[in-house]
Coordinates of C-alpha atoms in Angstrom, one line a residue:
M1 CA 64.7 116.5 98.4
N2 CA 66.1 119.7 99.8
D3 CA 64.4 123.0 99.0
T4 CA 67.1 125.1 97.3
P5 CA 66.7 128.0 94.9
S6 CA 67.2 125.5 92.0
S7 CA 64.6 123.1 93.1
K8 CA 61.8 125.3 94.4
R9 CA 60.0 128.4 93.1
F10 CA 60.1 130.8 96.0
R11 CA 57.3 133.3 96.7
Q12 CA 57.2 136.6 98.4
A13 CA 55.8 134.9 101.5
D14 CA 59.1 132.9 101.7
I15 CA 61.1 136.1 101.5
A16 CA 58.9 137.6 104.2
A17 CA 59.4 134.6 106.5
R18 CA 63.2 134.6 106.1
A19 CA 63.6 138.3 106.4
G20 CA 61.2 138.6 109.4
V21 CA 58.9 141.1 107.8
S22 CA 55.3 141.1 106.4
V23 CA 54.4 140.0 102.9
S24 CA 53.1 143.5 102.2
T25 CA 56.5 145.0 103.1
V26 CA 58.2 142.6 100.7
S27 CA 55.7 143.5 98.0
R28 CA 56.4 147.2 98.5
V29 CA 60.2 146.8 98.4
L30 CA 60.0 144.7 95.2
A31 CA 57.7 147.3 93.7
N32 CA 60.3 149.9 94.6
E33 CA 57.8 151.9 96.7
P34 CA 59.2 154.5 99.1
G35 CA 58.5 154.6 102.8
I36 CA 60.7 151.6 103.7
S37 CA 63.9 152.0 105.7
D38 CA 67.2 151.4 103.9
D39 CA 68.1 148.6 106.3
V40 CA 64.8 146.7 105.8
R41 CA 65.1 147.3 102.0
R42 CA 68.6 146.0 101.9
Q43 CA 67.7 142.9 104.0
I44 CA 64.7 142.0 101.8
L45 CA 66.7 142.4 98.6
K46 CA 69.6 140.3 100.0
V47 CA 67.2 137.5 100.9
A48 CA 65.4 137.8 97.5
N49 CA 68.8 137.4 95.8
E50 CA 69.8 134.5 98.0
L51 CA 66.6 132.7 97.1
G52 CA 66.9 133.5 93.4
Y53 CA 63.7 135.6 93.4
P54 CA 63.7 137.9 90.3
V55 CA 64.4 141.5 91.2
K56 CA 64.2 144.1 88.4
A57 CA 67.7 145.3 87.5
G58 CA 68.5 148.9 87.6
S59 CA 65.2 149.9 89.2
K60 CA 66.9 151.9 92.0
A61 CA 67.8 154.6 89.4
A62 CA 64.1 154.9 88.2
P63 CA 62.5 158.2 89.2
G64 CA 59.7 157.9 91.7
S65 CA 56.1 159.1 91.6
L66 CA 53.2 159.8 94.0
A67 CA 49.5 159.3 93.4
L68 CA 47.2 161.7 95.1
I69 CA 43.8 160.2 95.0
A70 CA 40.5 161.9 95.7
S71 CA 38.9 160.4 98.9
H72 CA 35.2 159.5 98.8
G73 CA 33.2 162.5 99.9
V74 CA 30.9 160.6 102.3
T75 CA 33.3 158.0 103.9
G76 CA 36.6 159.7 103.4
G77 CA 37.9 156.5 102.0
L78 CA 38.8 155.2 98.5
S79 CA 35.8 154.9 96.2
V80 CA 35.0 151.7 94.4
F81 CA 35.7 153.4 91.1
Y82 CA 39.3 154.2 92.0
E83 CA 40.2 150.8 93.4
G84 CA 40.7 149.5 89.9
I85 CA 42.8 152.5 88.9
V86 CA 45.0 151.9 91.9
E87 CA 45.5 148.3 90.9
G88 CA 46.6 149.4 87.4
L89 CA 48.9 152.0 88.8
R90 CA 50.6 149.7 91.2
S91 CA 51.0 146.8 88.9
E92 CA 52.4 148.9 86.0
A93 CA 54.7 150.9 88.2
A94 CA 56.1 147.6 89.7
G95 CA 56.6 146.2 86.2
E96 CA 58.5 149.4 85.1
G97 CA 60.6 149.5 88.3
M98 CA 59.0 152.9 89.2
P99 CA 59.1 153.7 92.9
F100 CA 55.5 154.6 93.8
D101 CA 53.5 155.8 96.7
I102 CA 49.8 156.7 97.3
R103 CA 48.1 159.3 99.4
L104 CA 44.3 159.9 99.9
V105 CA 43.3 163.6 100.0
R106 CA 40.2 165.7 99.8
E107 CA 40.2 167.6 96.6
A108 CA 39.6 170.9 98.5
K109 CA 42.8 170.2 100.4
A110 CA 44.9 169.8 97.3
T111 CA 46.6 173.2 97.7
P112 CA 50.1 174.0 96.4
D113 CA 51.5 173.9 99.9
A114 CA 49.9 170.5 100.7
V115 CA 50.8 168.9 97.4
R116 CA 54.4 170.2 97.7
E117 CA 54.6 168.6 101.2
H118 CA 53.2 165.3 99.9
V119 CA 55.6 165.2 97.0
G120 CA 58.6 166.1 99.2
S121 CA 57.8 163.6 101.9
V122 CA 58.4 160.7 99.6
G123 CA 60.9 162.2 97.3
A124 CA 58.7 161.8 94.3
R125 CA 59.6 163.3 90.9
G126 CA 56.3 162.8 89.2
L127 CA 52.7 163.3 90.3
F128 CA 49.5 161.4 89.4
L129 CA 46.3 163.4 90.3
V130 CA 43.6 160.8 90.4
G131 CA 40.1 162.2 90.3
I132 CA 41.4 165.6 91.2
D133 CA 41.1 168.6 88.8
P134 CA 43.8 171.1 89.7
G135 CA 42.4 174.5 90.5
E136 CA 44.0 177.7 89.4
A137 CA 46.5 178.0 92.2
L138 CA 47.6 174.3 92.0
G139 CA 47.7 174.4 88.2
N140 CA 49.9 177.5 88.2
W141 CA 52.3 176.0 90.8
L142 CA 52.6 172.7 88.9
Q143 CA 53.5 174.6 85.7
E144 CA 56.0 176.8 87.4
S145 CA 57.7 174.0 89.3
R146 CA 57.7 171.9 86.0
T147 CA 56.4 168.9 88.0
P148 CA 55.6 166.0 85.7
V149 CA 51.9 165.5 86.1
V150 CA 49.4 163.0 84.7
L151 CA 45.7 163.5 85.4
V152 CA 43.9 160.1 85.9
N153 CA 40.2 160.1 85.2
G154 CA 40.5 163.9 84.7
T155 CA 41.0 166.4 82.0
D156 CA 42.6 169.9 81.9
P157 CA 40.6 172.2 79.6
L158 CA 43.7 174.3 79.0
M159 CA 45.8 171.2 78.1
R160 CA 48.6 172.1 80.4
F161 CA 49.0 168.5 81.7
D162 CA 49.0 165.0 80.4
G163 CA 45.8 163.0 81.2
V164 CA 44.0 159.8 80.7
S165 CA 40.2 159.2 81.1
P166 CA 37.3 157.2 79.9
S167 CA 35.8 158.6 76.7
N168 CA 33.1 160.5 78.7
F169 CA 31.5 162.4 75.9
F170 CA 31.4 159.6 73.4
G171 CA 30.6 157.0 76.1
A172 CA 27.6 159.1 77.2
Y173 CA 26.5 159.6 73.6
A174 CA 26.6 155.8 73.0
A175 CA 24.8 155.1 76.3
T176 CA 22.0 157.5 75.4
R177 CA 21.8 156.2 71.8
R178 CA 21.1 152.8 73.2
L179 CA 17.9 154.3 74.8
I180 CA 17.0 156.1 71.6
D181 CA 17.5 153.0 69.5
A182 CA 15.2 151.2 71.8
G183 CA 12.5 153.7 71.0
H184 CA 12.7 156.2 73.8
R185 CA 12.4 159.9 73.1
R186 CA 11.8 161.6 76.4
I187 CA 14.8 160.8 78.5
L188 CA 16.1 162.0 81.9
H189 CA 19.7 162.4 82.8
L190 CA 20.6 162.4 86.5
T191 CA 24.0 163.9 87.3
G192 CA 25.7 165.7 90.2
S193 CA 29.3 166.8 90.1
H194 CA 31.5 169.8 89.4
R195 CA 34.1 167.7 87.6
Q196 CA 35.0 168.2 83.9
T197 CA 34.6 164.4 83.3
I198 CA 30.9 164.5 84.4
R199 CA 30.3 167.7 82.4
E200 CA 31.4 165.8 79.3
R201 CA 28.9 163.1 80.1
I202 CA 26.1 165.7 80.2
R203 CA 27.3 167.1 76.8
G204 CA 27.3 163.6 75.3
F205 CA 23.8 162.9 76.6
E206 CA 22.4 166.2 75.2
A207 CA 24.1 165.7 71.8
A208 CA 22.6 162.2 71.5
V209 CA 19.1 163.3 72.4
A210 CA 19.3 166.1 69.9
S211 CA 20.5 163.7 67.2
G212 CA 17.4 161.6 67.8
G213 CA 14.9 164.5 67.9
G214 CA 13.9 163.7 71.5
E215 CA 13.4 165.7 74.7
A216 CA 16.1 165.8 77.4
R217 CA 15.8 166.8 81.0
V218 CA 19.0 167.1 83.1
I219 CA 18.4 166.6 86.8
H220 CA 21.3 168.0 88.9
L221 CA 21.7 166.1 92.2
P222 CA 23.5 167.6 95.3
F223 CA 27.2 167.1 95.2
E224 CA 28.9 164.8 97.7
T225 CA 25.8 163.3 99.0
N226 CA 24.3 159.7 99.0
A227 CA 23.9 159.6 95.2
S228 CA 21.5 156.6 95.3
I229 CA 19.1 158.2 97.8
E230 CA 19.2 161.6 96.0
A231 CA 18.5 159.9 92.7
H232 CA 15.6 157.9 94.1
Q233 CA 13.9 161.1 95.4
A234 CA 14.6 163.2 92.3
T235 CA 13.3 160.5 90.0
L236 CA 10.1 160.1 92.0
A237 CA 9.5 163.8 91.9
A238 CA 10.2 164.0 88.1
L239 CA 7.8 161.1 87.3
T240 CA 5.1 162.5 89.6
E241 CA 5.4 165.9 87.8
D242 CA 5.5 164.5 84.3
A243 CA 4.8 160.8 83.6
G244 CA 5.8 161.1 80.0
F245 CA 9.5 160.3 80.5
T246 CA 10.2 156.6 79.7
A247 CA 14.0 156.3 80.3
A248 CA 17.0 157.6 82.2
F249 CA 20.7 157.8 81.5
C250 CA 22.6 158.0 84.8
M251 CA 26.0 159.6 85.4
N252 CA 27.1 156.4 87.2
D253 CA 25.7 153.1 88.5
F254 CA 25.1 154.3 92.0
V255 CA 22.7 156.8 90.6
A256 CA 21.1 154.1 88.4
V257 CA 20.4 152.0 91.5
G258 CA 18.4 154.8 93.0
V259 CA 16.5 155.4 89.8
L260 CA 15.7 151.7 89.6
E261 CA 14.2 151.8 93.1
A262 CA 12.2 155.0 92.4
V263 CA 10.7 153.6 89.1
A264 CA 9.5 150.5 90.9
E265 CA 8.0 152.6 93.7
A266 CA 6.2 154.7 91.0
G267 CA 4.6 151.5 89.7
R268 CA 6.5 151.4 86.5
R269 CA 7.8 148.1 85.0
V270 CA 11.4 147.9 84.1
P271 CA 12.3 147.7 81.2
D272 CA 8.8 147.6 79.6
D273 CA 7.6 151.0 80.9
F274 CA 10.9 152.6 81.8
A275 CA 14.5 151.9 80.8
I276 CA 17.7 152.7 82.6
V277 CA 21.4 152.9 81.5
G278 CA 24.2 153.5 83.9
F279 CA 27.9 154.2 83.5
D280 CA 31.2 152.7 84.9
D281 CA 30.0 149.0 85.4
L282 CA 30.5 149.1 89.2
P283 CA 29.7 146.0 91.3
C284 CA 26.3 147.5 92.3
A285 CA 25.2 147.3 88.7
E286 CA 25.6 143.6 88.6
M287 CA 24.0 143.1 92.1
A288 CA 20.9 145.1 91.2
N289 CA 17.7 143.3 90.4
P290 CA 17.4 143.4 87.4
R291 CA 21.1 143.9 86.5
I292 CA 21.6 147.4 85.3
A293 CA 22.5 148.0 81.6
T294 CA 25.6 150.1 81.7
M295 CA 28.9 151.2 80.1
L296 CA 32.1 149.4 81.1
V297 CA 35.1 151.6 82.1
D298 CA 38.3 149.6 82.2
R299 CA 39.7 151.2 85.3
V300 CA 42.8 149.0 85.6
A301 CA 43.7 150.0 82.0
L302 CA 43.4 153.7 82.9
G303 CA 46.0 153.1 85.7
R304 CA 48.4 151.3 83.4
E305 CA 48.1 154.0 80.7
A306 CA 48.8 156.7 83.3
V307 CA 52.1 155.0 84.2
A308 CA 53.1 154.8 80.6
M309 CA 52.3 158.5 80.1
M310 CA 54.4 159.4 83.1
Q311 CA 57.4 157.4 81.7
H312 CA 57.0 159.3 78.5
R313 CA 56.9 162.6 80.4
F314 CA 60.1 161.7 82.3
R315 CA 61.8 161.0 79.0
N316 CA 60.3 164.0 77.1
P317 CA 59.8 166.8 79.7
D318 CA 59.3 169.5 77.1
A319 CA 56.8 167.6 74.8
P320 CA 53.3 169.1 74.4
A321 CA 50.7 167.7 76.8
R322 CA 48.7 164.7 75.6
H323 CA 45.3 163.4 76.6
V324 CA 44.3 159.8 76.0
S325 CA 40.7 158.7 76.0
H326 CA 39.8 155.0 76.5
G327 CA 36.6 153.8 74.8
V328 CA 33.8 152.4 77.0
V329 CA 32.0 149.2 76.2
P330 CA 28.2 148.6 76.5
I331 CA 27.1 146.0 79.0
A332 CA 23.7 144.4 78.6
G333 CA 21.3 144.3 81.5
G334 CA 17.7 143.8 82.4
T335 CA 16.9 147.5 82.6
L336 CA 17.0 147.9 78.9
K337 CA 15.5 146.0 75.9
E338 CA 18.0 146.6 73.2
G339 CA 16.7 147.2 69.7
P340 CA 13.5 148.8 68.4
R341 CA 10.4 148.8 70.6

């Protein structure tokens, strides 16, 4: 039997082989991402049409966008947290026929001149700032230039820009209530970031402890360091100074891993003597022994939501800014006995 478009379901690999390019290049063209030469783009689309591979109609007219993503402070790479967001951004942009490109940047380097250059280099109309809180200069330029912006895992206290984030205040409140409902009243919170999203988690923690009549201590870790090691050292110091604390809510799961190690080193049993709740449900939470109780952030959903918000902004450039918060889900783990003690 001959393989013809009517008898075989062709894949992107088949297009790549016939066009003489990589599968990733085919994927980028079909997702309408910029950065591919016109000749290569035309050849891939020609082959795709010949093979009967579905190509989104009318996608060439769709306005393009650029995602500037905060690089990891220690490695300079993409953090585990943002990998899921990128997946959601890519898949939703492809489904909507939105040309899409990505750049990793240090937040301190996200100046108006640098952002203008990034946007211009790919001909983007819209901008996703992922894990980047625009400073005063950048915020003013974005407003003046009327650039469509969506903050992903970020919030603007002045509500100048659209944004989507986990429900950081309510998520932290719920996480801390889990500890209170388990009978804990003296609770540590380990945190360490200048970002508004993390400040919201501190507020949620303090509100929850106040609602339960307990005692809270916030331990601020150095910013852009090895969070797990810093959390380990800070927790040991806190427990040495005051052995009365019986639980910790951590700003993320990396911090929770460090707390778990410190508690064991201090001779406490988890969760009998000391309970821990993290945030984000990162892979390290599942790999820890015992598994860390945490709060699940659906990072792929955040990316998808951001694309939908950008599409809305393209259609309604003068609409008031919106912020969408996604609820977080408690994940059980061996670092917390749920229910009354």
